[in-house]
CSV table of C-alpha atoms and ligand atoms in Angstrom, one decimal:
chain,number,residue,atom,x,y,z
Q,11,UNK,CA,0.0,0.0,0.0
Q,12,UNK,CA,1.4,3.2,-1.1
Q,13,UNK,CA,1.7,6.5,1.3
Q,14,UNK,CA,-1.7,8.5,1.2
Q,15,UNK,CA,-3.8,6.1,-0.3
Q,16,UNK,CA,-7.3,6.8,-0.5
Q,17,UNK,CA,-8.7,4.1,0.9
Q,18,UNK,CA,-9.2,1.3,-1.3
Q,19,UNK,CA,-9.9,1.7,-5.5
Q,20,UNK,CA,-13.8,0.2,-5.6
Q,21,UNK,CA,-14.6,-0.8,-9.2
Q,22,UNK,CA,-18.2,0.0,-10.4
Q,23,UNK,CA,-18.7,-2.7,-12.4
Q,24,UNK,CA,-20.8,-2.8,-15.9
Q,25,UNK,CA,-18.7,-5.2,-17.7
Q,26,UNK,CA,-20.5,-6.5,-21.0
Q,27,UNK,CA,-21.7,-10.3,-20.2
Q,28,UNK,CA,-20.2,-12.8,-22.8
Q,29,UNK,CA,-23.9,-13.6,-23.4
Q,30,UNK,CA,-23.9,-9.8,-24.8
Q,31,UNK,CA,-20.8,-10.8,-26.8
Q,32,UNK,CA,-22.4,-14.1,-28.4
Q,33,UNK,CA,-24.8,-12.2,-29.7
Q,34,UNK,CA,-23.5,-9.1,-31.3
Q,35,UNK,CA,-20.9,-11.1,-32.8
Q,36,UNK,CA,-23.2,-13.6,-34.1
Q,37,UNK,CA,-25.5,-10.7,-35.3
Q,38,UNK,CA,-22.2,-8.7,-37.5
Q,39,UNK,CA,-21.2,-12.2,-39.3
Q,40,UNK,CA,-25.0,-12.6,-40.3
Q,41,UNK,CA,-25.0,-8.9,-42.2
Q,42,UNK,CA,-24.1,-8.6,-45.5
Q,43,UNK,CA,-21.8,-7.0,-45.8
Q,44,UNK,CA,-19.9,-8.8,-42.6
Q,45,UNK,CA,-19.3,-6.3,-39.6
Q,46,UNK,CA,-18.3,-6.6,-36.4
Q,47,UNK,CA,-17.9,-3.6,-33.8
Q,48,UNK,CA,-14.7,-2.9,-32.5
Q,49,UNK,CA,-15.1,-2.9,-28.8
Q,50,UNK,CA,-14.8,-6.9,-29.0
Q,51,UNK,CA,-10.6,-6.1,-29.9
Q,52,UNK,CA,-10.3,-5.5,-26.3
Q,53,UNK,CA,-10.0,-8.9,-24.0
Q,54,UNK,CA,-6.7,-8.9,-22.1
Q,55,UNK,CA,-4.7,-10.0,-24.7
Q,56,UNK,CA,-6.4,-7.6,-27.8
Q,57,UNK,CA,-5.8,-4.9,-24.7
Q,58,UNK,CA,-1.7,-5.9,-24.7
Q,59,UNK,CA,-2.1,-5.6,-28.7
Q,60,UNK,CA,-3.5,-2.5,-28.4
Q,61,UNK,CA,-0.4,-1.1,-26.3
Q,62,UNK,CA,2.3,-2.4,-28.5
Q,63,UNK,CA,0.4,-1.1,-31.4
Q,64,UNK,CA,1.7,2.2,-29.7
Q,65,UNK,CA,4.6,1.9,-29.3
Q,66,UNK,CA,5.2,0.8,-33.2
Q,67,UNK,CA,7.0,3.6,-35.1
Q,68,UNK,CA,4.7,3.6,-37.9
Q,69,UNK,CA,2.0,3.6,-35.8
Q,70,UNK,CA,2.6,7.8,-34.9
Q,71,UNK,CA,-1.1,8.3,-33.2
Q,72,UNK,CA,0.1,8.1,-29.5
Q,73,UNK,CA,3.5,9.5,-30.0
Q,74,UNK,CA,2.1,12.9,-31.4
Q,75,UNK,CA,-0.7,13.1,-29.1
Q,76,UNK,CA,1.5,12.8,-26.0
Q,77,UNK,CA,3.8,15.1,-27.6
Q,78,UNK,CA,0.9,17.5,-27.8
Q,79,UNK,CA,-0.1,16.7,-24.6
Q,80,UNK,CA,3.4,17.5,-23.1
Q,81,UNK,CA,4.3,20.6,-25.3
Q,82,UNK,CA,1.1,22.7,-24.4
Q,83,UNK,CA,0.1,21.0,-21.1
Q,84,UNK,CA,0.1,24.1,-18.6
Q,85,UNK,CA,-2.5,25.5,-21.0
Q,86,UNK,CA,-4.6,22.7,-21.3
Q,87,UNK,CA,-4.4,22.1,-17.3
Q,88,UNK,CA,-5.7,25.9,-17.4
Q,89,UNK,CA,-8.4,25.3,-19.4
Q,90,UNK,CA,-9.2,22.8,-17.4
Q,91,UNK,CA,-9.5,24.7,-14.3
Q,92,UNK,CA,-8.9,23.7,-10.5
Q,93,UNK,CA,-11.0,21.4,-8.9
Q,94,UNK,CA,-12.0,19.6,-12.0
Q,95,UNK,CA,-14.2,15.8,-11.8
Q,96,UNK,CA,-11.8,14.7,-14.6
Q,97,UNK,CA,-13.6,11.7,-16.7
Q,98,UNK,CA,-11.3,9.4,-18.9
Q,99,UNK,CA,-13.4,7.5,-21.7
Q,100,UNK,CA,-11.6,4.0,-22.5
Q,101,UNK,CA,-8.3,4.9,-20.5
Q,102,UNK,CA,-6.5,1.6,-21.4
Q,103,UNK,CA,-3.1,2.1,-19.0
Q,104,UNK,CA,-4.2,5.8,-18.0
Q,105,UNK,CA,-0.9,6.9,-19.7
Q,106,UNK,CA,-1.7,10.4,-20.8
Q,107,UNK,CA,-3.7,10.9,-18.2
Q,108,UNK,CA,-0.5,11.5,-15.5
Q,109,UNK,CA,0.7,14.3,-17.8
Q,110,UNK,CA,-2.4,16.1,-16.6
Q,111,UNK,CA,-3.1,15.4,-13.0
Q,112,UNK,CA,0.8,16.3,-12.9
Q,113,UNK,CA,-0.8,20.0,-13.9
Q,114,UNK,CA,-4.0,19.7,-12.6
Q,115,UNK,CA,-4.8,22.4,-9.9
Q,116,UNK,CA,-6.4,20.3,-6.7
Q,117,UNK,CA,-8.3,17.8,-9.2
Q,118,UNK,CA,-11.1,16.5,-7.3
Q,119,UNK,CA,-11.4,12.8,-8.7
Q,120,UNK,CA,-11.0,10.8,-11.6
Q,121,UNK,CA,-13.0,8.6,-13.3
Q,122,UNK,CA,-11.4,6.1,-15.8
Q,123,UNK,CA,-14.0,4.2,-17.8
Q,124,UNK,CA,-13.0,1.1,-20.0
Q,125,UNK,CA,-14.2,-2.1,-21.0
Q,126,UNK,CA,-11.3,-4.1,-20.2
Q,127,UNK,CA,-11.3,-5.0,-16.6
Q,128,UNK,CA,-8.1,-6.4,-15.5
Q,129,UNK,CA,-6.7,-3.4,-17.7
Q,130,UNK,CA,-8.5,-0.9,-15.8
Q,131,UNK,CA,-8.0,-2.4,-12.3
Q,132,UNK,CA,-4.5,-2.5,-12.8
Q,133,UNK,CA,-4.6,1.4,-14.0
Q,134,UNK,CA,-6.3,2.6,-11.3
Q,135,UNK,CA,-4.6,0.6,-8.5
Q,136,UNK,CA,-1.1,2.2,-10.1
Q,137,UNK,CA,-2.4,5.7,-9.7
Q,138,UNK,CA,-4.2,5.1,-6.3
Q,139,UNK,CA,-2.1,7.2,-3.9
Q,140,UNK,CA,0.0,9.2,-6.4
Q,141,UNK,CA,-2.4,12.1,-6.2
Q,142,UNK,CA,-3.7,12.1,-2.6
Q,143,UNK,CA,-6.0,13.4,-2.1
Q,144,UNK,CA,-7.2,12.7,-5.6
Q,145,UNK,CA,-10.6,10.1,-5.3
Q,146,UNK,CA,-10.0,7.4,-8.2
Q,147,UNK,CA,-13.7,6.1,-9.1
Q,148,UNK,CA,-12.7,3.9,-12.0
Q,149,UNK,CA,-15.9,2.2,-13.7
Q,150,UNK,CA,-16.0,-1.2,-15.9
Q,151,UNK,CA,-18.6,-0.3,-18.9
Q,152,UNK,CA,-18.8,0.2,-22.3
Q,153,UNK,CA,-19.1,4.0,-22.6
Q,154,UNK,CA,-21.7,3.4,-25.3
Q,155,UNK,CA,-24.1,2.1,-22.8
Q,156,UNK,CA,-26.4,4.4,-20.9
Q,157,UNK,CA,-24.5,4.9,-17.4
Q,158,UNK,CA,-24.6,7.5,-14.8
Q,159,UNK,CA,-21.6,9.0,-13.0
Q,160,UNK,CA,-20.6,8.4,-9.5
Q,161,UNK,CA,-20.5,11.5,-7.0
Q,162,UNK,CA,-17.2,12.3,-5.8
Q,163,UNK,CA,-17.1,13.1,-2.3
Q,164,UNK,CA,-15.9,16.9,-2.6
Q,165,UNK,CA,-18.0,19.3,-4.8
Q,166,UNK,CA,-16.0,19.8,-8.1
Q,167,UNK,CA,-15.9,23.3,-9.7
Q,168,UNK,CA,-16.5,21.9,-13.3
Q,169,UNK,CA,-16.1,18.5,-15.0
Q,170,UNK,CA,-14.1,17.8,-17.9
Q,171,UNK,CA,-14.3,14.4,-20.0
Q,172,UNK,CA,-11.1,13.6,-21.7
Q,173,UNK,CA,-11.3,11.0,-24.6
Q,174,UNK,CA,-8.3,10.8,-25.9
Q,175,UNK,CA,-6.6,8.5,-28.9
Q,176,UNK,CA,-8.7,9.6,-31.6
Q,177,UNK,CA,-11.4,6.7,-30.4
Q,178,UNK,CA,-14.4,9.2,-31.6
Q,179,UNK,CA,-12.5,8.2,-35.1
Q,180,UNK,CA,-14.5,4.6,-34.4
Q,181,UNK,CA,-18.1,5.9,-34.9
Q,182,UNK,CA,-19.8,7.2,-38.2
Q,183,UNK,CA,-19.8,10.7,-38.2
Q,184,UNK,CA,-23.3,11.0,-37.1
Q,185,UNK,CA,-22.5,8.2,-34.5
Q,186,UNK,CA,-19.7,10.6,-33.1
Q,187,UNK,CA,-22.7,13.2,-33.1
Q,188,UNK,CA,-25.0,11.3,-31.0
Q,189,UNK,CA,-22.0,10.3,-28.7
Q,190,UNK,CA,-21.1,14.1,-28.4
Q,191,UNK,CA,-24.6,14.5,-27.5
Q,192,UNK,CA,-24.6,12.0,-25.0
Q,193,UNK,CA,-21.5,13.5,-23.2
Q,194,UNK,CA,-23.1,16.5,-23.1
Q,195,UNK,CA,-26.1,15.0,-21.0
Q,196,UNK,CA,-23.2,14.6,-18.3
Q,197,UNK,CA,-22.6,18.1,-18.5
Q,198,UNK,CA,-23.6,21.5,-17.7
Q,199,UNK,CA,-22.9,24.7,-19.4
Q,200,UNK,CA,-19.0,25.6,-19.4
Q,201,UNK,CA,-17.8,22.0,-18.4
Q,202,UNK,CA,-15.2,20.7,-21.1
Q,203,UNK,CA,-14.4,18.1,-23.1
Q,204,UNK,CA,-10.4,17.6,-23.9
Q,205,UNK,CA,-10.5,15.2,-27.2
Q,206,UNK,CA,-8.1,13.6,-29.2
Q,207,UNK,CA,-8.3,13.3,-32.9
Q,208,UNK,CA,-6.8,11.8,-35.9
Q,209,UNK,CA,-6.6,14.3,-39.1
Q,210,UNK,CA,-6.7,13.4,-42.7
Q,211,UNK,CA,-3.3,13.2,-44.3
Q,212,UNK,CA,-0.7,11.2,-46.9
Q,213,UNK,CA,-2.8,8.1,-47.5
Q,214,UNK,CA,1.5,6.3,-47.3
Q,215,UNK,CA,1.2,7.0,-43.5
Q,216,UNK,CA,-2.0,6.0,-43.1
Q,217,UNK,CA,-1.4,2.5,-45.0
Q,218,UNK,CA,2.0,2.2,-42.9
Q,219,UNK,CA,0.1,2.9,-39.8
Q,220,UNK,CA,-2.5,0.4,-39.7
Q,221,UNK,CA,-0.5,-2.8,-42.0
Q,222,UNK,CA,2.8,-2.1,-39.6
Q,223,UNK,CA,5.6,-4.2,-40.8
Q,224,UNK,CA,5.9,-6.2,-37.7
Q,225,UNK,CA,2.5,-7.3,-37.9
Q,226,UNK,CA,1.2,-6.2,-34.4
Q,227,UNK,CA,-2.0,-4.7,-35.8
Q,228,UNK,CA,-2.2,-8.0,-37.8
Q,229,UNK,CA,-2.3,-9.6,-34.4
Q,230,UNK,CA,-4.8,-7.7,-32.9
Q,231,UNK,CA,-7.0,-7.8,-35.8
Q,232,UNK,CA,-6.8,-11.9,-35.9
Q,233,UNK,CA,-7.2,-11.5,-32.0
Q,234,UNK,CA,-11.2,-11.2,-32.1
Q,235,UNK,CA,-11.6,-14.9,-33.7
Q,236,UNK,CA,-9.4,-15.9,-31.4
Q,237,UNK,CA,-11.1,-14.8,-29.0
Q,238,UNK,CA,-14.4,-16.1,-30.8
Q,239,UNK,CA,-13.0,-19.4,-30.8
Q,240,UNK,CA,-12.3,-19.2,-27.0
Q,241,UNK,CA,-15.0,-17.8,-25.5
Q,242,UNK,CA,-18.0,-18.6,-27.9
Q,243,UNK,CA,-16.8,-22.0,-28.9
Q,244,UNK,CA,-16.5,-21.0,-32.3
Q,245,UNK,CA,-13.8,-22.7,-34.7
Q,246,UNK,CA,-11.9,-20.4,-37.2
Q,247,UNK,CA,-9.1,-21.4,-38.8
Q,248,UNK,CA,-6.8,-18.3,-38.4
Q,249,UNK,CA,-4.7,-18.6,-41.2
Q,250,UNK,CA,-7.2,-19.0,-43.3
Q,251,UNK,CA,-8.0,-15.0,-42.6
Q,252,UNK,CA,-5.7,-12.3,-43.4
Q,253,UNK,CA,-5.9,-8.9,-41.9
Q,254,UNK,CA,-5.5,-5.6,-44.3
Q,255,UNK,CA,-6.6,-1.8,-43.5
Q,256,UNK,CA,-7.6,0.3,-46.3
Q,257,UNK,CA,-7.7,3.9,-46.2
Q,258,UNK,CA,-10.9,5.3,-48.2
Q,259,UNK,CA,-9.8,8.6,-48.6
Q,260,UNK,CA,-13.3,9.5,-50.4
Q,261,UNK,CA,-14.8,8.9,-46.9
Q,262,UNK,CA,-11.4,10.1,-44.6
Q,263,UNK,CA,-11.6,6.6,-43.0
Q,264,UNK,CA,-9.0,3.7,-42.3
Q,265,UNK,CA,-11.6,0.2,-42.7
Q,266,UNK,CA,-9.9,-2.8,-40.9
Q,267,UNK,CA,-10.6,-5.8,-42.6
Q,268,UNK,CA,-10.7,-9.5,-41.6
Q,269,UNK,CA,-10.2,-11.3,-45.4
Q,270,UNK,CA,-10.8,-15.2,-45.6
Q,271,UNK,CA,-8.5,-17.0,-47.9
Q,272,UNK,CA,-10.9,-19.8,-48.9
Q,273,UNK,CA,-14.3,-20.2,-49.4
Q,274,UNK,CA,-15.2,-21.4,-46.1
Q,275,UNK,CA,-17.6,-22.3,-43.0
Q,276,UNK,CA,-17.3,-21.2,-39.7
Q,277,UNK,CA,-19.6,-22.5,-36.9
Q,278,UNK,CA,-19.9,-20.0,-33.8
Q,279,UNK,CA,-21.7,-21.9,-31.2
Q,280,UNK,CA,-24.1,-23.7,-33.6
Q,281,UNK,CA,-24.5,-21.0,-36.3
Q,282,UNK,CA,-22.6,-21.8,-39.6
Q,283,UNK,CA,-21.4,-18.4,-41.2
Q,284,UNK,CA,-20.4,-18.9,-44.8
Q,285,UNK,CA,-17.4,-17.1,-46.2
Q,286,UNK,CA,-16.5,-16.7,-50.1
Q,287,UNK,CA,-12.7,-16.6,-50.9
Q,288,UNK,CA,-12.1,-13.0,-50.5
Q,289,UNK,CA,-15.1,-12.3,-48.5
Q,290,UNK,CA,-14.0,-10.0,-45.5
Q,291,UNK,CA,-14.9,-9.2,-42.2
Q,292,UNK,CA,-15.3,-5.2,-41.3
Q,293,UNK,CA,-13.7,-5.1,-38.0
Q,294,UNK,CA,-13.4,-1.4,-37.4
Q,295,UNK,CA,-13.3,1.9,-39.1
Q,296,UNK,CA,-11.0,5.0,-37.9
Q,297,UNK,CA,-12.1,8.5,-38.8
Q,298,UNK,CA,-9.7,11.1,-39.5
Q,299,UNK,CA,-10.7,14.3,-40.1
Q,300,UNK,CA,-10.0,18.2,-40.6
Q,301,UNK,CA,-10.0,20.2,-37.7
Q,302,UNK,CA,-12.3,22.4,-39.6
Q,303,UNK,CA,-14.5,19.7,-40.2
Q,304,UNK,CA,-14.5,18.1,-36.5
Q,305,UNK,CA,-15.4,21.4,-34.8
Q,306,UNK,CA,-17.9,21.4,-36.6
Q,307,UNK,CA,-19.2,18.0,-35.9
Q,308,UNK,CA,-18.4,18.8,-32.5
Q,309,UNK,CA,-20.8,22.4,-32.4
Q,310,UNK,CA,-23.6,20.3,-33.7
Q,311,UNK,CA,-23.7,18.1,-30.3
Q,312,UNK,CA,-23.9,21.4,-28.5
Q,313,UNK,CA,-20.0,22.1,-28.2
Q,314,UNK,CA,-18.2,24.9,-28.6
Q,315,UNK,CA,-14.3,25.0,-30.0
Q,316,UNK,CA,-12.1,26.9,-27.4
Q,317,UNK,CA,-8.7,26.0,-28.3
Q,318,UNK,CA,-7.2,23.1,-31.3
Q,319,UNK,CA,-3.3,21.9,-30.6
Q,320,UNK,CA,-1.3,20.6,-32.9
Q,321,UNK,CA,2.2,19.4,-34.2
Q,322,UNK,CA,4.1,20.7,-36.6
Q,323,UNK,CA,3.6,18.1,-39.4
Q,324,UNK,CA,-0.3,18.6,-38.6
Q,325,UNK,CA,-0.9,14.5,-38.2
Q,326,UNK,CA,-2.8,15.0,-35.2
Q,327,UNK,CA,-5.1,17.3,-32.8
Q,328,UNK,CA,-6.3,17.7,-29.8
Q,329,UNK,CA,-9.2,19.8,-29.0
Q,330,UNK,CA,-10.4,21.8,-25.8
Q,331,UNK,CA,-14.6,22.1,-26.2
Q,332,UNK,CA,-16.7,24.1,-23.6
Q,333,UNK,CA,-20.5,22.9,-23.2
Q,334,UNK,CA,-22.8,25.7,-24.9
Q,335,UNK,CA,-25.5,26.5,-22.9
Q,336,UNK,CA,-28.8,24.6,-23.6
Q,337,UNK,CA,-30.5,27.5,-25.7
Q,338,UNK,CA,-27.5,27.7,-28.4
Q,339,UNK,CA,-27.4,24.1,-29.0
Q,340,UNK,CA,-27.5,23.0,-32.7
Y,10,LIG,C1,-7.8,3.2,-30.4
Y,10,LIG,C2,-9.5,3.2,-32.0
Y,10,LIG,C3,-8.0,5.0,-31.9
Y,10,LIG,O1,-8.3,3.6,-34.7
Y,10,LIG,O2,-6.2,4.0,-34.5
Y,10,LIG,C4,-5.1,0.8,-33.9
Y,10,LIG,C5,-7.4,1.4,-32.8
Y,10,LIG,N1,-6.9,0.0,-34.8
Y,10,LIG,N2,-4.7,0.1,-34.9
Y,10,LIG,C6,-7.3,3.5,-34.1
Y,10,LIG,C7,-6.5,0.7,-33.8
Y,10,LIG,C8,-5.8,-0.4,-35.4
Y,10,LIG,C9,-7.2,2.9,-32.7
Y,10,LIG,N3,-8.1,3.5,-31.8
C-alpha cells in the first residue's frame, strides 16, 4: 500500500456479459456486408495488442498526441481549471492521463472508464495514492451504454471528459454526433471536453500505420476470432484469414478488414457463417478528419471549440470544447 492512499480503489462494475458478446458477434457475421464492432478487440490480450500497437514507429497516433499533450500542457491544465471531476473514456493504461493530473490544480477525482477489466484495475490501482488526495472512481462499462456517473465526495468546480486516442474516429460521423450529444447530458454549461483526434493526411502513413511491418495490428485484428473461438466456442481457422486496413480517402476513414483465404464455414456456437474466398470481415473503421470539419461535428452536439493543438507536421489534434449553454445548442 502506497503512502496517502485513498482508501481502497472500488470498481463500479458494468462489464459486457459474454452472453452480450455471443450475440453481437453472431448478429455482425450474419450482415451482409460482414461487420463486427470494434469494442470486442479489447479482452486482455487484444488490450496488450493494443499497447504495442503504440509503441510501433509507424504507428505515430500516441506518439504525437503525447507530444501535444506534453508541449502545451500548462494550457490545457488551465483550461481545465482547478478542482475539476476529470472523466477518462476507454483509459487503457491511464498513460496520458498522468501528464495532466501532474498539472492539474487540486483535481477532485477521476473517473477512468473502460471495457477491459483487468486493464483498468491495474490502471487505477497504479495511480491510487500518487495524487492524494485525488478520489479514483474507476468504472468497468462500455461507454456506449447508458451509465450515470458516481458523485465524488468533494464538490468539483467543473467536469471535464477527456477521450483521448482519436477513439471518436470509431463511430460514423453521425454516431460521433450522438455520442457528443450524450457526453453532453453529463454536463452543464461551461464544463469541457479535452479530445483527441486523428486528421486526414498522406494516404503512405495512413497505409503504414494500420498494416505495420511487424505485424502487431495483424495480431490484434486476428485477435477477435481468437477470442471467438475461445470464448463462444467457435472454430476459425486463423490462417485462413488475413488482416488488411484500407484507407478510403473519399470517406477520410482507415476500414480494418478480416479477409478469408478460402471459401469457407465457420460455426460460432451452432450458427454456420459462410465465407466466399475473398469475402471480409469489417472489423473497425477510424475517422480522420479536418480540424475544420470536427469542430464542426463537435458544435452540432452542442460544443463549442475553445482551443485546437497541434504538431508541426499537422498528423494530429487535440481539441479543448466548452458545453454551450442549452439555448445555443445546434
Ligand atoms: C484506439 C480506436 C484509436 O483507430 O487507430 C489501432 C485502434 N486499430 N490500430 C485507431 C487501432 C488499429 C485505434 N483507436
Amino acid at each position: 500500500m502506497k503512502a496517502g492512499f485513498y482508501g481502497e480503489v472500488v470498481l463500479n462494475n458494468l462489464e459486457p456479459s459474454a452472453e452480450n458478446f455471443e450475440a453481437e458477434f453472431i448478429a455482425g457475421l450474419k450482415k451482409d456486408p460482414k461487420i463486427l464492432p470494434c469494442k470486442f478487440f479489447y479482452d486482455e490480450n487484444g488490450s496488450r495488442l493494443f499497447d504495442q500497437i503504440c509503441e510501433l514507429d509507424e504507428y505515430y497516433l500516441t506518439r504525437t498526441e503525447t507530444k501535444i499533450l506534453r508541449d502545451n500542457i500548462g494550457e490545457i491544465a488551465s483550461w481545465c481549471g482547478r478542482e475539476c471531476i476529470l472523466v477518462e473514456l476507454g483509459s487503457g493504461q491511464s498513460s496520458k492521463t498522468r501528464l495532466l493530473l501532474d498539472q492539474l490544480e487540486s483535481p477532485v477525482a477521476y473517473v477512468p472508464i473502460d471495457i477491459s477489466r483487468p486493464h483498468l484495475i491495474r490502471a487505477a490501482e497504479a495511480l491510487n495514492g500518487d495524487y492524494y488526495p485525488l478520489e479514483i472512481l474507476p468504472i468497468c462499462a462500455d461507454y456506449n451504454c447508458p451509465l450515470s456517473l458516481p458523485a465524488p465526495e468533494r464538490n468539483p468546480k467543473r467536469k471535464v471528459v477527456f477521450f483521448p486516442g482519436s477513439t471518436i474516429g470509431n463511430f460514423e460521423p453521425l454516431e460521433a454526433v450522438e455520442f457528443l450529444k450524450r457526453i453532453g447530458t453529463w454536463c452543464v454549461a461551461g464544463d469541457g471536453l479535452l479530445i483527441g483526434v486523428d486528421l486526414q493526411k498522406h494516404r503512405q502513413i495512413l497505409d503504414g500505420a494500420y498494416n505495420d511491418s511487424r505485424g502487431v495490428t495483424a495480431a490484434f485484428n486476428l485477435n477477435l476470432l481468437r477470442r471467438a473461438n475461445r470464448e463462444l466456442g467457435a472454430n476459425f481457422v486463423l490462417d485462413q484469414f488475413r488482416h488488411r486496413a484500407f484507407y478510403d480517402e473519399g470517406k477520410g476513414r482507415i476500414e480494418m478488414r478480416l479477409i478469408s483465404e478460402s471459401e469457407q464455414n465457420v460455426f460460432v456456437g451452432k450458427e454456420k457463417i459462410g465465407f466466399r474466398k475473398g469475402e471480409f470481415i469489417t472489423t473497425e473503421y477510424s475517422y480522420k478528419y479536418t480540424i475544420e470539419g470536427f469542430s464542426d461535428l463537435a458544435r452540432a452536439a452542442g460544443w463549442q471549440s475553445e482551443r485546437v493543438w497541434s504538431d508541426e507536421n499537422r498528423l494530429f489534434s487535440v481539441h479543448y470544447f466548452s458545453r454551450k449553454p442549452e439555448e445555443l445548442y445546434g
